[in-house]
PDB file of C-alpha atoms and ligand atoms in Angstrom:
ATOM      1  CA  MET A   1     114.374 127.940 120.644  1.00 96.00           C
ATOM      2  CA  LEU A   2     116.152 125.292 118.495  1.00 98.00           C
ATOM      3  CA  ARG A   3     115.206 125.724 114.844  1.00 98.00           C
ATOM      4  CA  VAL A   4     114.699 122.266 113.324  1.00 98.00           C
ATOM      5  CA  CYS A   5     114.635 121.725 109.626  1.00 98.00           C
ATOM      6  CA  VAL A   6     113.341 118.082 108.918  1.00 98.00           C
ATOM      7  CA  CYS A   7     114.070 116.310 105.612  1.00 98.00           C
ATOM      8  CA  VAL A   8     111.771 113.460 104.484  1.00 98.00           C
ATOM      9  CA  SER A   9     111.184 111.199 101.415  1.00 97.00           C
ATOM     10  CA  GLY A  10     108.040 109.191 102.231  1.00 94.00           C
ATOM     11  CA  GLY A  11     105.226 108.639 104.855  1.00 95.00           C
ATOM     12  CA  GLY A  12     106.719 110.889 107.435  1.00 98.00           C
ATOM     13  CA  THR A  13     105.763 108.801 110.452  1.00 98.00           C
ATOM     14  CA  ASN A  14     108.907 109.984 112.319  1.00 98.00           C
ATOM     15  CA  LEU A  15     108.061 113.613 111.438  1.00 98.00           C
ATOM     16  CA  GLN A  16     104.703 112.995 112.893  1.00 98.00           C
ATOM     17  CA  ALA A  17     106.326 111.579 115.992  1.00 98.00           C
ATOM     18  CA  ILE A  18     108.364 114.653 116.212  1.00 98.00           C
ATOM     19  CA  ILE A  19     105.238 116.929 115.720  1.00 98.00           C
ATOM     20  CA  ASP A  20     103.389 114.923 118.371  1.00 98.00           C
ATOM     21  CA  ALA A  21     106.305 115.034 120.891  1.00 98.00           C
ATOM     22  CA  ILE A  22     106.408 119.062 120.509  1.00 98.00           C
ATOM     23  CA  ASP A  23     102.658 119.271 120.972  1.00 98.00           C
ATOM     24  CA  ALA A  24     102.946 116.962 124.018  1.00 98.00           C
ATOM     25  CA  GLY A  25     105.799 118.907 125.606  1.00 98.00           C
ATOM     26  CA  LYS A  26     108.016 116.025 125.441  1.00 98.00           C
ATOM     27  CA  ILE A  27     110.288 118.123 123.130  1.00 98.00           C
ATOM     28  CA  THR A  28     110.964 121.525 124.601  1.00 98.00           C
ATOM     29  CA  ASN A  29     112.741 124.577 123.270  1.00 98.00           C
ATOM     30  CA  ALA A  30     112.538 123.355 119.741  1.00 98.00           C
ATOM     31  CA  GLN A  31     110.359 124.337 116.743  1.00 98.00           C
ATOM     32  CA  ILE A  32     110.092 122.817 113.303  1.00 98.00           C
ATOM     33  CA  VAL A  33     110.835 125.707 110.852  1.00 98.00           C
ATOM     34  CA  ARG A  34     110.796 123.866 107.625  1.00 98.00           C
ATOM     35  CA  VAL A  35     110.020 120.428 106.119  1.00 98.00           C
ATOM     36  CA  ILE A  36     111.923 119.538 102.878  1.00 98.00           C
ATOM     37  CA  SER A  37     111.154 116.400 100.627  1.00 98.00           C
ATOM     38  CA  ASN A  38     112.836 115.234  97.595  1.00 97.00           C
ATOM     39  CA  ASN A  39     109.641 113.593  96.643  1.00 96.00           C
ATOM     40  CA  LYS A  40     106.776 115.832  95.639  1.00 95.00           C
ATOM     41  CA  GLY A  41     104.161 113.095  96.420  1.00 95.00           C
ATOM     42  CA  ALA A  42     105.432 112.364  99.952  1.00 97.00           C
ATOM     43  CA  PHE A  43     102.608 112.257 102.500  1.00 97.00           C
ATOM     44  CA  ALA A  44     104.957 113.830 104.931  1.00 97.00           C
ATOM     45  CA  LEU A  45     104.445 117.080 103.035  1.00 98.00           C
ATOM     46  CA  GLU A  46     100.828 116.904 103.828  1.00 97.00           C
ATOM     47  CA  ARG A  47     101.475 116.138 107.473  1.00 98.00           C
ATOM     48  CA  ALA A  48     103.639 119.285 107.690  1.00 98.00           C
ATOM     49  CA  ARG A  49     101.125 121.560 105.692  1.00 97.00           C
ATOM     50  CA  GLY A  50      98.262 120.332 107.929  1.00 96.00           C
ATOM     51  CA  LYS A  51     100.197 121.625 110.973  1.00 97.00           C
ATOM     52  CA  GLY A  52     100.827 124.929 109.256  1.00 97.00           C
ATOM     53  CA  ILE A  53     104.676 124.115 108.830  1.00 98.00           C
ATOM     54  CA  ASP A  54     106.414 125.588 105.867  1.00 98.00           C
ATOM     55  CA  ALA A  55     106.737 122.481 103.476  1.00 98.00           C
ATOM     56  CA  VAL A  56     108.993 122.396 100.325  1.00 98.00           C
ATOM     57  CA  ALA A  57     109.438 119.783  97.711  1.00 98.00           C
ATOM     58  CA  ILE A  58     112.684 119.894  95.779  1.00 97.00           C
ATOM     59  CA  SER A  59     113.260 116.951  93.480  1.00 96.00           C
ATOM     60  CA  PRO A  60     116.538 115.943  91.796  1.00 95.00           C
ATOM     61  CA  LYS A  61     114.306 115.233  88.700  1.00 95.00           C
ATOM     62  CA  ASP A  62     113.981 119.010  88.107  1.00 96.00           C
ATOM     63  CA  TYR A  63     117.777 119.722  87.811  1.00 97.00           C
ATOM     64  CA  ALA A  64     120.132 119.057  84.904  1.00 97.00           C
ATOM     65  CA  ASP A  65     122.615 117.297  87.088  1.00 97.00           C
ATOM     66  CA  ARG A  66     123.406 116.240  90.808  1.00 96.00           C
ATOM     67  CA  GLU A  67     125.539 119.281  91.466  1.00 96.00           C
ATOM     68  CA  LEU A  68     122.824 121.684  90.599  1.00 97.00           C
ATOM     69  CA  PHE A  69     120.258 119.756  92.874  1.00 97.00           C
ATOM     70  CA  ASN A  70     122.854 119.754  95.603  1.00 97.00           C
ATOM     71  CA  GLU A  71     123.336 123.479  95.436  1.00 97.00           C
ATOM     72  CA  ALA A  72     119.526 124.132  95.294  1.00 97.00           C
ATOM     73  CA  PHE A  73     118.972 121.695  98.226  1.00 98.00           C
ATOM     74  CA  LEU A  74     121.664 123.393 100.438  1.00 98.00           C
ATOM     75  CA  GLN A  75     120.017 126.807  99.658  1.00 98.00           C
ATOM     76  CA  CYS A  76     116.634 125.435 100.591  1.00 98.00           C
ATOM     77  CA  VAL A  77     118.119 124.239 103.885  1.00 98.00           C
ATOM     78  CA  ASP A  78     119.990 127.562 104.494  1.00 98.00           C
ATOM     79  CA  GLU A  79     116.941 129.532 103.936  1.00 98.00           C
ATOM     80  CA  ALA A  80     115.279 127.985 107.093  1.00 98.00           C
ATOM     81  CA  GLU A  81     118.391 129.055 109.170  1.00 98.00           C
ATOM     82  CA  PRO A  82     118.273 125.803 111.047  1.00 98.00           C
ATOM     83  CA  ASP A  83     120.135 124.943 114.245  1.00 98.00           C
ATOM     84  CA  LEU A  84     119.497 121.344 113.593  1.00 98.00           C
ATOM     85  CA  VAL A  85     118.751 119.317 110.419  1.00 98.00           C
ATOM     86  CA  VAL A  86     116.915 116.065 111.126  1.00 98.00           C
ATOM     87  CA  LEU A  87     117.037 113.400 108.463  1.00 98.00           C
ATOM     88  CA  ALA A  88     113.775 111.492 109.200  1.00 98.00           C
ATOM     89  CA  GLY A  89     113.699 108.787 106.423  1.00 97.00           C
ATOM     90  CA  PHE A  90     115.408 110.996 103.959  1.00 97.00           C
ATOM     91  CA  LEU A  91     116.792 108.861 101.195  1.00 94.00           C
ATOM     92  CA  VAL A  92     119.123 111.421  99.575  1.00 94.00           C
ATOM     93  CA  VAL A  93     122.912 111.405 100.094  1.00 94.00           C
ATOM     94  CA  ILE A  94     123.800 114.761 101.791  1.00 96.00           C
ATOM     95  CA  PRO A  95     126.340 116.491  99.792  1.00 95.00           C
ATOM     96  CA  PRO A  96     129.934 116.752 101.622  1.00 96.00           C
ATOM     97  CA  VAL A  97     129.719 120.538 101.469  1.00 96.00           C
ATOM     98  CA  MET A  98     126.615 120.545 103.495  1.00 97.00           C
ATOM     99  CA  ILE A  99     127.906 118.052 106.036  1.00 97.00           C
ATOM    100  CA  GLN A 100     131.017 120.275 106.498  1.00 97.00           C
ATOM    101  CA  LYS A 101     128.776 123.554 106.915  1.00 98.00           C
ATOM    102  CA  TYR A 102     126.426 121.805 109.252  1.00 98.00           C
ATOM    103  CA  GLU A 103     129.016 119.765 111.218  1.00 96.00           C
ATOM    104  CA  ARG A 104     127.407 117.988 114.423  1.00 97.00           C
ATOM    105  CA  ARG A 105     124.169 119.740 113.373  1.00 98.00           C
ATOM    106  CA  ILE A 106     122.672 117.019 111.225  1.00 98.00           C
ATOM    107  CA  ILE A 107     121.247 113.831 112.737  1.00 98.00           C
ATOM    108  CA  ASN A 108     119.823 110.804 111.166  1.00 98.00           C
ATOM    109  CA  ILE A 109     117.375 107.903 112.098  1.00 98.00           C
ATOM    110  CA  HIS A 110     118.383 104.480 111.004  1.00 98.00           C
ATOM    111  CA  PRO A 111     116.101 101.486 111.593  1.00 98.00           C
ATOM    112  CA  SER A 112     118.818  99.064 112.912  1.00 98.00           C
ATOM    113  CA  LEU A 113     121.333  98.764 115.634  1.00 98.00           C
ATOM    114  CA  ILE A 114     124.311 100.354 113.963  1.00 98.00           C
ATOM    115  CA  PRO A 115     126.864  98.860 113.055  1.00 98.00           C
ATOM    116  CA  SER A 116     124.416  96.092 112.014  1.00 98.00           C
ATOM    117  CA  PHE A 117     122.592  96.420 108.603  1.00 98.00           C
ATOM    118  CA  CYS A 118     123.706  99.863 107.756  1.00 98.00           C
ATOM    119  CA  GLY A 119     125.761 101.578 104.980  1.00 97.00           C
ATOM    120  CA  THR A 120     125.118 101.815 101.316  1.00 95.00           C
ATOM    121  CA  GLY A 121     121.990  99.994 100.201  1.00 95.00           C
ATOM    122  CA  TYR A 122     120.409  99.652 103.609  1.00 97.00           C
ATOM    123  CA  TYR A 123     117.482 101.667 103.909  1.00 96.00           C
ATOM    124  CA  GLY A 124     113.628 101.214 104.757  1.00 96.00           C
ATOM    125  CA  LEU A 125     112.238  97.692 104.283  1.00 97.00           C
ATOM    126  CA  LYS A 126     115.738  96.436 102.890  1.00 98.00           C
ATOM    127  CA  VAL A 127     117.122  96.842 106.392  1.00 98.00           C
ATOM    128  CA  HIS A 128     114.436  94.570 108.022  1.00 98.00           C
ATOM    129  CA  GLU A 129     114.742  92.000 105.144  1.00 98.00           C
ATOM    130  CA  ALA A 130     118.410  91.718 105.766  1.00 98.00           C
ATOM    131  CA  ALA A 131     117.861  91.341 109.560  1.00 98.00           C
ATOM    132  CA  LEU A 132     115.176  88.516 108.942  1.00 98.00           C
ATOM    133  CA  ALA A 133     117.582  86.964 106.431  1.00 98.00           C
ATOM    134  CA  ARG A 134     120.370  86.864 108.902  1.00 98.00           C
ATOM    135  CA  GLY A 135     118.101  85.442 111.660  1.00 98.00           C
ATOM    136  CA  VAL A 136     118.878  87.995 114.438  1.00 98.00           C
ATOM    137  CA  LYS A 137     116.731  87.933 117.410  1.00 98.00           C
ATOM    138  CA  VAL A 138     117.288  91.576 118.319  1.00 98.00           C
ATOM    139  CA  THR A 139     117.173  94.474 116.152  1.00 98.00           C
ATOM    140  CA  GLY A 140     116.266  98.148 116.728  1.00 98.00           C
ATOM    141  CA  ALA A 141     117.032 101.719 115.735  1.00 98.00           C
ATOM    142  CA  THR A 142     119.866 104.282 116.085  1.00 98.00           C
ATOM    143  CA  VAL A 143     119.893 108.171 116.222  1.00 98.00           C
ATOM    144  CA  HIS A 144     123.313 109.346 115.113  1.00 98.00           C
ATOM    145  CA  PHE A 145     125.229 112.590 113.850  1.00 98.00           C
ATOM    146  CA  VAL A 146     125.774 112.640 110.119  1.00 98.00           C
ATOM    147  CA  ASP A 147     129.299 112.597 109.015  1.00 97.00           C
ATOM    148  CA  GLU A 148     130.814 112.051 105.330  1.00 95.00           C
ATOM    149  CA  GLY A 149     130.372 108.279 105.539  1.00 95.00           C
ATOM    150  CA  THR A 150     127.054 106.247 105.230  1.00 95.00           C
ATOM    151  CA  ASP A 151     125.650 105.656 108.766  1.00 97.00           C
ATOM    152  CA  THR A 152     129.157 106.121 110.345  1.00 97.00           C
ATOM    153  CA  GLY A 153     128.712 109.188 112.504  1.00 98.00           C
ATOM    154  CA  PRO A 154     128.674 109.358 116.394  1.00 98.00           C
ATOM    155  CA  ILE A 155     125.926 107.451 117.854  1.00 98.00           C
ATOM    156  CA  ILE A 156     123.526 109.503 120.081  1.00 98.00           C
ATOM    157  CA  LEU A 157     120.784 106.774 121.097  1.00 98.00           C
ATOM    158  CA  GLN A 158     119.913 103.360 120.349  1.00 98.00           C
ATOM    159  CA  LYS A 159     116.957 101.140 121.409  1.00 98.00           C
ATOM    160  CA  ALA A 160     116.695  97.448 120.883  1.00 99.00           C
ATOM    161  CA  VAL A 161     113.553  95.705 119.639  1.00 98.00           C
ATOM    162  CA  GLU A 162     112.783  91.908 119.735  1.00 98.00           C
ATOM    163  CA  VAL A 163     112.416  89.964 116.603  1.00 98.00           C
ATOM    164  CA  LEU A 164     109.559  87.523 116.660  1.00 98.00           C
ATOM    165  CA  PRO A 165     109.286  84.191 115.014  1.00 97.00           C
ATOM    166  CA  ASP A 166     106.608  84.964 112.350  1.00 97.00           C
ATOM    167  CA  ASP A 167     107.838  88.486 111.538  1.00 98.00           C
ATOM    168  CA  THR A 168     107.660  89.647 107.954  1.00 98.00           C
ATOM    169  CA  PRO A 169     109.783  92.741 106.860  1.00 98.00           C
ATOM    170  CA  LYS A 170     106.606  94.969 107.158  1.00 98.00           C
ATOM    171  CA  VAL A 171     105.658  93.766 110.630  1.00 98.00           C
ATOM    172  CA  LEU A 172     109.204  94.120 111.908  1.00 98.00           C
ATOM    173  CA  GLN A 173     109.498  97.605 110.326  1.00 98.00           C
ATOM    174  CA  GLN A 174     106.287  98.673 112.114  1.00 98.00           C
ATOM    175  CA  ARG A 175     107.428  97.272 115.511  1.00 98.00           C
ATOM    176  CA  VAL A 176     110.837  98.894 115.204  1.00 98.00           C
ATOM    177  CA  MET A 177     109.149 102.149 114.347  1.00 98.00           C
ATOM    178  CA  GLU A 178     106.579 102.091 117.357  1.00 98.00           C
ATOM    179  CA  GLN A 179     108.969 100.715 120.014  1.00 98.00           C
ATOM    180  CA  ALA A 180     112.156 102.386 119.012  1.00 98.00           C
ATOM    181  CA  GLU A 181     112.244 105.122 116.157  1.00 98.00           C
ATOM    182  CA  TRP A 182     109.252 107.208 117.314  1.00 98.00           C
ATOM    183  CA  GLN A 183     110.711 107.383 120.809  1.00 98.00           C
ATOM    184  CA  ILE A 184     114.507 107.834 120.291  1.00 98.00           C
ATOM    185  CA  LEU A 185     114.269 110.455 117.573  1.00 98.00           C
ATOM    186  CA  PRO A 186     112.104 112.937 119.537  1.00 98.00           C
ATOM    187  CA  GLN A 187     114.237 112.164 122.748  1.00 98.00           C
ATOM    188  CA  ALA A 188     117.463 112.993 120.700  1.00 98.00           C
ATOM    189  CA  ILE A 189     116.192 116.370 119.488  1.00 98.00           C
ATOM    190  CA  ASP A 190     114.868 117.226 123.166  1.00 98.00           C
ATOM    191  CA  MET A 191     118.408 116.325 124.408  1.00 98.00           C
ATOM    192  CA  ILE A 192     120.020 118.740 121.814  1.00 98.00           C
ATOM    193  CA  ALA A 193     117.486 121.258 122.267  1.00 98.00           C
ATOM    194  CA  ASN A 194     118.096 121.497 126.056  1.00 98.00           C
ATOM    195  CA  GLY A 195     121.901 121.220 125.877  1.00 97.00           C
ATOM    196  CA  ARG A 196     122.064 117.505 127.065  1.00 97.00           C
ATOM    197  CA  ILE A 197     124.373 116.467 124.270  1.00 92.00           C
TER     198      ILE A 197
HETATM  199  C1  GAR B 201     112.029 104.908 108.896  1.00 90.33           C
HETATM  200  O1  GAR B 201     112.057 103.632 109.135  1.00 90.33           O
HETATM  201  C2  GAR B 201     113.522 105.369 108.894  1.00 90.33           C
HETATM  202  O2  GAR B 201     114.274 104.713 109.973  1.00 90.33           O
HETATM  203  C3  GAR B 201     114.062 104.874 107.522  1.00 90.33           C
HETATM  204  O3  GAR B 201     113.070 105.081 106.570  1.00 90.33           O
HETATM  205  C4  GAR B 201     111.800 105.121 107.320  1.00 90.33           C
HETATM  206  C5  GAR B 201     111.062 106.277 107.022  1.00 90.33           C
HETATM  207  O4  GAR B 201     109.683 106.294 107.576  1.00 90.33           O
HETATM  208  N1  GAR B 201     115.354 105.585 107.208  1.00 90.33           N
HETATM  209  C6  GAR B 201     116.381 104.872 106.546  1.00 90.33           C
HETATM  210  O5  GAR B 201     116.305 103.659 106.195  1.00 90.33           O
HETATM  211  C7  GAR B 201     117.579 105.620 106.386  1.00 90.33           C
HETATM  212  N2  GAR B 201     118.695 104.862 106.095  1.00 90.33           N
HETATM  213  P1  GAR B 201     108.747 107.529 107.856  1.00 90.33           P
HETATM  214  O6  GAR B 201     108.791 108.352 106.494  1.00 90.33           O
HETATM  215  O7  GAR B 201     107.444 106.961 108.074  1.00 90.33           O
HETATM  216  O8  GAR B 201     109.377 108.293 108.976  1.00 90.33           O
END
């Protein structure tokens, strides 16, 4: 059984997609052992607790500096003894020491077709605002391994989504989630859990 630790910052719809895929048998040989949020008010924590999943909030605001937060965050991950760490809308930079310790064991979902609209400053709605500003006709989502760069690690899965003429950033974000993110993130976890990557 693959032990999965999911890190979140907000609404947690990708976390929900993972939970639902496990319940539906679309992800096999995996269990969520802990959900960690840097944001105490994240609805994702309620989703986890509602399912009886261990859910922990650990905020940088409660630490004197970034280094102390990073140490506490890594300890919080280590305690869960995960085989895989999933960044599902986690808006905190992963400390290099953790990336080395969990090499090829951290994956991230990004709401564009990397290498478009990714890297520093591209997160959440900003990604979709940039895609609409550039006038692309196709966007999508990417699941990739996390390395020391921002959105630079090896790509695992991508799925394209059409941009429609009247799209607003929010409308496009919702379509990318429904048609791409909520499918390829669970799919990637199932592939890893079953030794297909
Ligand atoms: C998702 O769209 C995810 O791809 C994005 O944040 C959103 C979180 O939504 N992540 C990034 O932008 C990372 N660079 P959720 O909390 O409902 O899953």
